Amino acid sequence: MSAAPAPPPDTRRTRLTAILLMCAAVLCFALLDASAKWLGGSMHAMQVVAARYLISVALVSTLLNPWSRPGILRTRRPWLQGFRSLLLLISTGLNFIALKYLQLAENVSIMFATPFLVALLAGPILGEWAGPRRLAAIGVGFIGVLIILRPGFGGLHPAALLTVCGCFCYAFYSISTRMLAASDAPETTMFYSGIVGAVVMLPLVPLFWSWPADGASWLLMLSVGLFGALGHWLLILAHQRAPASMLSPFNYSQIVWMVALGWFVFGQIPDGYTFIGASIVIGSGLYLLYRERVRAVPEGSARLD
């Protein structure tokens, strides 16, 4: 069968723009984690979480609010919206606590296991059961995570277990996002993601608040909200221009930024086990994405690789 014709120049340009937007979003998330790790050395992690939500919501609300977008609060599944938003809040909190003790690259390498958990959970929850090849990729990916963790061999700090728990929360968050996609608008889901976390965190702020020691700390507190809001905005713009199957592999470019920021800001270089495990996890994840693309293409049709 002959190969499919190349897409027109406008389509290629749009896809390239989408990829660049995706890479920029991933950079924002890496800067968010680096800022949170730095702040974690001088203030309570929950204060950083509160700054992340309150500042982000304040910024996002200038564009997404009930006045500029009438009906944005209207949801057919309010309980699922609330549950999903709480999952994201818990995952963020666990991630920020773990970052106080883990290197950036170690933390994100464990979080890369999320696609494997989603693929496993999609079976009993959504009825999307993984085939033998995908199950094999999932198994290999978890071996990579075990190499990073090295349980029982004096591997990572016990805080890595918090990242693992956060990974499970984020996997359920991803599943619930897919469930809501059938009933609610993306803007509605994004709005609830921020506002629920902000409402939960606001009354808790006095319990762990400490005044930032200097101007740099204030700036970093602002940056965690800015990078979070900007990253999600860029993510939306990217997915408006290209399918998720094309953009998802670029999530793994975050490991490059994490290693660079870990070395430049904190003077930390991941050990060989982290590099080996991360390589296995990334390779397995890319194969999983490839299998998703194969399943999405009707039999007998041409496919762009």
JSON list of C-alpha atoms in Angstrom, two decimals, residues 31-140:
[
{"chain": "A", "resi": 31, "resn": "LEU", "atom": "CA", "xyz": [9.86, 25.43, 36.31]},
{"chain": "A", "resi": 32, "resn": "LEU", "atom": "CA", "xyz": [6.81, 25.03, 38.55]},
{"chain": "A", "resi": 33, "resn": "ASP", "atom": "CA", "xyz": [8.32, 21.97, 40.25]},
{"chain": "A", "resi": 34, "resn": "ALA", "atom": "CA", "xyz": [11.73, 23.62, 40.56]},
{"chain": "A", "resi": 35, "resn": "SER", "atom": "CA", "xyz": [10.14, 26.68, 42.19]},
{"chain": "A", "resi": 36, "resn": "ALA", "atom": "CA", "xyz": [8.12, 24.47, 44.56]},
{"chain": "A", "resi": 37, "resn": "LYS", "atom": "CA", "xyz": [11.23, 22.52, 45.54]},
{"chain": "A", "resi": 38, "resn": "TRP", "atom": "CA", "xyz": [13.14, 25.72, 46.28]},
{"chain": "A", "resi": 39, "resn": "LEU", "atom": "CA", "xyz": [10.30, 27.13, 48.38]},
{"chain": "A", "resi": 40, "resn": "GLY", "atom": "CA", "xyz": [9.93, 23.82, 50.22]},
{"chain": "A", "resi": 41, "resn": "GLY", "atom": "CA", "xyz": [13.27, 24.45, 51.87]},
{"chain": "A", "resi": 42, "resn": "SER", "atom": "CA", "xyz": [11.97, 27.52, 53.75]},
{"chain": "A", "resi": 43, "resn": "MET", "atom": "CA", "xyz": [8.19, 27.12, 54.11]},
{"chain": "A", "resi": 44, "resn": "HIS", "atom": "CA", "xyz": [5.49, 24.50, 54.56]},
{"chain": "A", "resi": 45, "resn": "ALA", "atom": "CA", "xyz": [4.67, 22.56, 51.39]},
{"chain": "A", "resi": 46, "resn": "MET", "atom": "CA", "xyz": [0.97, 23.27, 51.88]},
{"chain": "A", "resi": 47, "resn": "GLN", "atom": "CA", "xyz": [1.70, 27.00, 51.74]},
{"chain": "A", "resi": 48, "resn": "VAL", "atom": "CA", "xyz": [3.29, 26.42, 48.35]},
{"chain": "A", "resi": 49, "resn": "VAL", "atom": "CA", "xyz": [0.22, 24.42, 47.26]},
{"chain": "A", "resi": 50, "resn": "ALA", "atom": "CA", "xyz": [-2.04, 27.26, 48.39]},
{"chain": "A", "resi": 51, "resn": "ALA", "atom": "CA", "xyz": [0.04, 29.78, 46.42]},
{"chain": "A", "resi": 52, "resn": "ARG", "atom": "CA", "xyz": [-0.11, 27.49, 43.40]},
{"chain": "A", "resi": 53, "resn": "TYR", "atom": "CA", "xyz": [-3.91, 27.39, 43.46]},
{"chain": "A", "resi": 54, "resn": "LEU", "atom": "CA", "xyz": [-4.86, 30.85, 44.66]},
{"chain": "A", "resi": 55, "resn": "ILE", "atom": "CA", "xyz": [-2.57, 32.74, 42.27]},
{"chain": "A", "resi": 56, "resn": "SER", "atom": "CA", "xyz": [-3.36, 30.45, 39.35]},
{"chain": "A", "resi": 57, "resn": "VAL", "atom": "CA", "xyz": [-7.11, 30.80, 39.88]},
{"chain": "A", "resi": 58, "resn": "ALA", "atom": "CA", "xyz": [-6.79, 34.58, 40.11]},
{"chain": "A", "resi": 59, "resn": "LEU", "atom": "CA", "xyz": [-4.99, 34.63, 36.75]},
{"chain": "A", "resi": 60, "resn": "VAL", "atom": "CA", "xyz": [-7.21, 32.11, 34.97]},
{"chain": "A", "resi": 61, "resn": "SER", "atom": "CA", "xyz": [-10.40, 33.80, 36.23]},
{"chain": "A", "resi": 62, "resn": "THR", "atom": "CA", "xyz": [-9.59, 36.88, 34.18]},
{"chain": "A", "resi": 63, "resn": "LEU", "atom": "CA", "xyz": [-10.34, 34.76, 31.09]},
{"chain": "A", "resi": 64, "resn": "LEU", "atom": "CA", "xyz": [-12.64, 32.02, 32.40]},
{"chain": "A", "resi": 65, "resn": "ASN", "atom": "CA", "xyz": [-15.42, 33.23, 34.67]},
{"chain": "A", "resi": 66, "resn": "PRO", "atom": "CA", "xyz": [-19.25, 33.15, 34.76]},
{"chain": "A", "resi": 67, "resn": "TRP", "atom": "CA", "xyz": [-19.46, 36.68, 33.32]},
{"chain": "A", "resi": 68, "resn": "SER", "atom": "CA", "xyz": [-17.18, 36.25, 30.30]},
{"chain": "A", "resi": 69, "resn": "ARG", "atom": "CA", "xyz": [-18.28, 32.64, 29.77]},
{"chain": "A", "resi": 70, "resn": "PRO", "atom": "CA", "xyz": [-21.96, 32.29, 30.78]},
{"chain": "A", "resi": 71, "resn": "GLY", "atom": "CA", "xyz": [-22.78, 28.73, 31.73]},
{"chain": "A", "resi": 72, "resn": "ILE", "atom": "CA", "xyz": [-19.19, 27.79, 32.64]},
{"chain": "A", "resi": 73, "resn": "LEU", "atom": "CA", "xyz": [-20.39, 26.56, 36.05]},
{"chain": "A", "resi": 74, "resn": "ARG", "atom": "CA", "xyz": [-23.02, 24.32, 34.50]},
{"chain": "A", "resi": 75, "resn": "THR", "atom": "CA", "xyz": [-22.02, 20.66, 34.89]},
{"chain": "A", "resi": 76, "resn": "ARG", "atom": "CA", "xyz": [-24.01, 17.48, 34.49]},
{"chain": "A", "resi": 77, "resn": "ARG", "atom": "CA", "xyz": [-21.80, 15.61, 36.96]},
{"chain": "A", "resi": 78, "resn": "PRO", "atom": "CA", "xyz": [-20.97, 17.95, 39.87]},
{"chain": "A", "resi": 79, "resn": "TRP", "atom": "CA", "xyz": [-19.86, 15.19, 42.23]},
{"chain": "A", "resi": 80, "resn": "LEU", "atom": "CA", "xyz": [-17.40, 13.83, 39.68]},
{"chain": "A", "resi": 81, "resn": "GLN", "atom": "CA", "xyz": [-16.10, 17.35, 39.04]},
{"chain": "A", "resi": 82, "resn": "GLY", "atom": "CA", "xyz": [-15.49, 17.81, 42.75]},
{"chain": "A", "resi": 83, "resn": "PHE", "atom": "CA", "xyz": [-13.89, 14.38, 43.15]},
{"chain": "A", "resi": 84, "resn": "ARG", "atom": "CA", "xyz": [-11.62, 14.95, 40.17]},
{"chain": "A", "resi": 85, "resn": "SER", "atom": "CA", "xyz": [-10.53, 18.36, 41.46]},
{"chain": "A", "resi": 86, "resn": "LEU", "atom": "CA", "xyz": [-9.73, 16.91, 44.90]},
{"chain": "A", "resi": 87, "resn": "LEU", "atom": "CA", "xyz": [-7.63, 14.20, 43.28]},
{"chain": "A", "resi": 88, "resn": "LEU", "atom": "CA", "xyz": [-5.57, 16.86, 41.53]},
{"chain": "A", "resi": 89, "resn": "LEU", "atom": "CA", "xyz": [-5.19, 18.81, 44.79]},
{"chain": "A", "resi": 90, "resn": "ILE", "atom": "CA", "xyz": [-4.01, 15.72, 46.69]},
{"chain": "A", "resi": 91, "resn": "SER", "atom": "CA", "xyz": [-1.61, 14.76, 43.89]},
{"chain": "A", "resi": 92, "resn": "THR", "atom": "CA", "xyz": [-0.16, 18.29, 43.87]},
{"chain": "A", "resi": 93, "resn": "GLY", "atom": "CA", "xyz": [0.26, 18.28, 47.65]},
{"chain": "A", "resi": 94, "resn": "LEU", "atom": "CA", "xyz": [1.99, 14.90, 47.71]},
{"chain": "A", "resi": 95, "resn": "ASN", "atom": "CA", "xyz": [4.22, 15.96, 44.83]},
{"chain": "A", "resi": 96, "resn": "PHE", "atom": "CA", "xyz": [5.31, 19.19, 46.54]},
{"chain": "A", "resi": 97, "resn": "ILE", "atom": "CA", "xyz": [6.06, 17.41, 49.82]},
{"chain": "A", "resi": 98, "resn": "ALA", "atom": "CA", "xyz": [8.12, 14.75, 48.03]},
{"chain": "A", "resi": 99, "resn": "LEU", "atom": "CA", "xyz": [10.07, 17.38, 46.08]},
{"chain": "A", "resi": 100, "resn": "LYS", "atom": "CA", "xyz": [11.56, 18.61, 49.37]},
{"chain": "A", "resi": 101, "resn": "TYR", "atom": "CA", "xyz": [13.50, 15.34, 49.61]},
{"chain": "A", "resi": 102, "resn": "LEU", "atom": "CA", "xyz": [13.80, 14.04, 46.03]},
{"chain": "A", "resi": 103, "resn": "GLN", "atom": "CA", "xyz": [15.70, 15.29, 43.04]},
{"chain": "A", "resi": 104, "resn": "LEU", "atom": "CA", "xyz": [13.57, 16.80, 40.29]},
{"chain": "A", "resi": 105, "resn": "ALA", "atom": "CA", "xyz": [14.54, 14.06, 37.82]},
{"chain": "A", "resi": 106, "resn": "GLU", "atom": "CA", "xyz": [13.77, 11.30, 40.33]},
{"chain": "A", "resi": 107, "resn": "ASN", "atom": "CA", "xyz": [10.32, 12.72, 41.06]},
{"chain": "A", "resi": 108, "resn": "VAL", "atom": "CA", "xyz": [9.27, 13.18, 37.44]},
{"chain": "A", "resi": 109, "resn": "SER", "atom": "CA", "xyz": [10.64, 9.76, 36.43]},
{"chain": "A", "resi": 110, "resn": "ILE", "atom": "CA", "xyz": [8.24, 8.12, 38.89]},
{"chain": "A", "resi": 111, "resn": "MET", "atom": "CA", "xyz": [5.37, 10.31, 37.69]},
{"chain": "A", "resi": 112, "resn": "PHE", "atom": "CA", "xyz": [6.02, 9.06, 34.16]},
{"chain": "A", "resi": 113, "resn": "ALA", "atom": "CA", "xyz": [4.37, 5.81, 35.32]},
{"chain": "A", "resi": 114, "resn": "THR", "atom": "CA", "xyz": [0.96, 7.53, 35.20]},
{"chain": "A", "resi": 115, "resn": "PRO", "atom": "CA", "xyz": [0.13, 6.35, 31.61]},
{"chain": "A", "resi": 116, "resn": "PHE", "atom": "CA", "xyz": [0.66, 2.73, 32.70]},
{"chain": "A", "resi": 117, "resn": "LEU", "atom": "CA", "xyz": [-1.73, 3.12, 35.63]},
{"chain": "A", "resi": 118, "resn": "VAL", "atom": "CA", "xyz": [-4.29, 4.82, 33.39]},
{"chain": "A", "resi": 119, "resn": "ALA", "atom": "CA", "xyz": [-4.07, 1.95, 30.89]},
{"chain": "A", "resi": 120, "resn": "LEU", "atom": "CA", "xyz": [-4.67, -0.58, 33.69]},
{"chain": "A", "resi": 121, "resn": "LEU", "atom": "CA", "xyz": [-7.49, 1.36, 35.35]},
{"chain": "A", "resi": 122, "resn": "ALA", "atom": "CA", "xyz": [-9.25, 2.06, 32.06]},
{"chain": "A", "resi": 123, "resn": "GLY", "atom": "CA", "xyz": [-10.24, -1.61, 31.89]},
{"chain": "A", "resi": 124, "resn": "PRO", "atom": "CA", "xyz": [-12.41, -2.00, 35.00]},
{"chain": "A", "resi": 125, "resn": "ILE", "atom": "CA", "xyz": [-13.56, 1.66, 35.04]},
{"chain": "A", "resi": 126, "resn": "LEU", "atom": "CA", "xyz": [-14.10, 2.48, 31.35]},
{"chain": "A", "resi": 127, "resn": "GLY", "atom": "CA", "xyz": [-14.20, -0.97, 29.79]},
{"chain": "A", "resi": 128, "resn": "GLU", "atom": "CA", "xyz": [-11.08, -0.22, 27.72]},
{"chain": "A", "resi": 129, "resn": "TRP", "atom": "CA", "xyz": [-9.08, -3.36, 28.40]},
{"chain": "A", "resi": 130, "resn": "ALA", "atom": "CA", "xyz": [-5.40, -3.51, 27.53]},
{"chain": "A", "resi": 131, "resn": "GLY", "atom": "CA", "xyz": [-4.26, -6.18, 25.06]},
{"chain": "A", "resi": 132, "resn": "PRO", "atom": "CA", "xyz": [-1.23, -8.45, 25.58]},
{"chain": "A", "resi": 133, "resn": "ARG", "atom": "CA", "xyz": [1.23, -6.06, 23.91]},
{"chain": "A", "resi": 134, "resn": "ARG", "atom": "CA", "xyz": [0.09, -3.12, 25.98]},
{"chain": "A", "resi": 135, "resn": "LEU", "atom": "CA", "xyz": [0.17, -5.24, 29.14]},
{"chain": "A", "resi": 136, "resn": "ALA", "atom": "CA", "xyz": [3.75, -6.23, 28.30]},
{"chain": "A", "resi": 137, "resn": "ALA", "atom": "CA", "xyz": [4.69, -2.55, 27.86]},
{"chain": "A", "resi": 138, "resn": "ILE", "atom": "CA", "xyz": [3.03, -1.75, 31.19]},
{"chain": "A", "resi": 139, "resn": "GLY", "atom": "CA", "xyz": [4.98, -4.53, 32.92]},
{"chain": "A", "resi": 140, "resn": "VAL", "atom": "CA", "xyz": [8.28, -3.34, 31.48]}
]
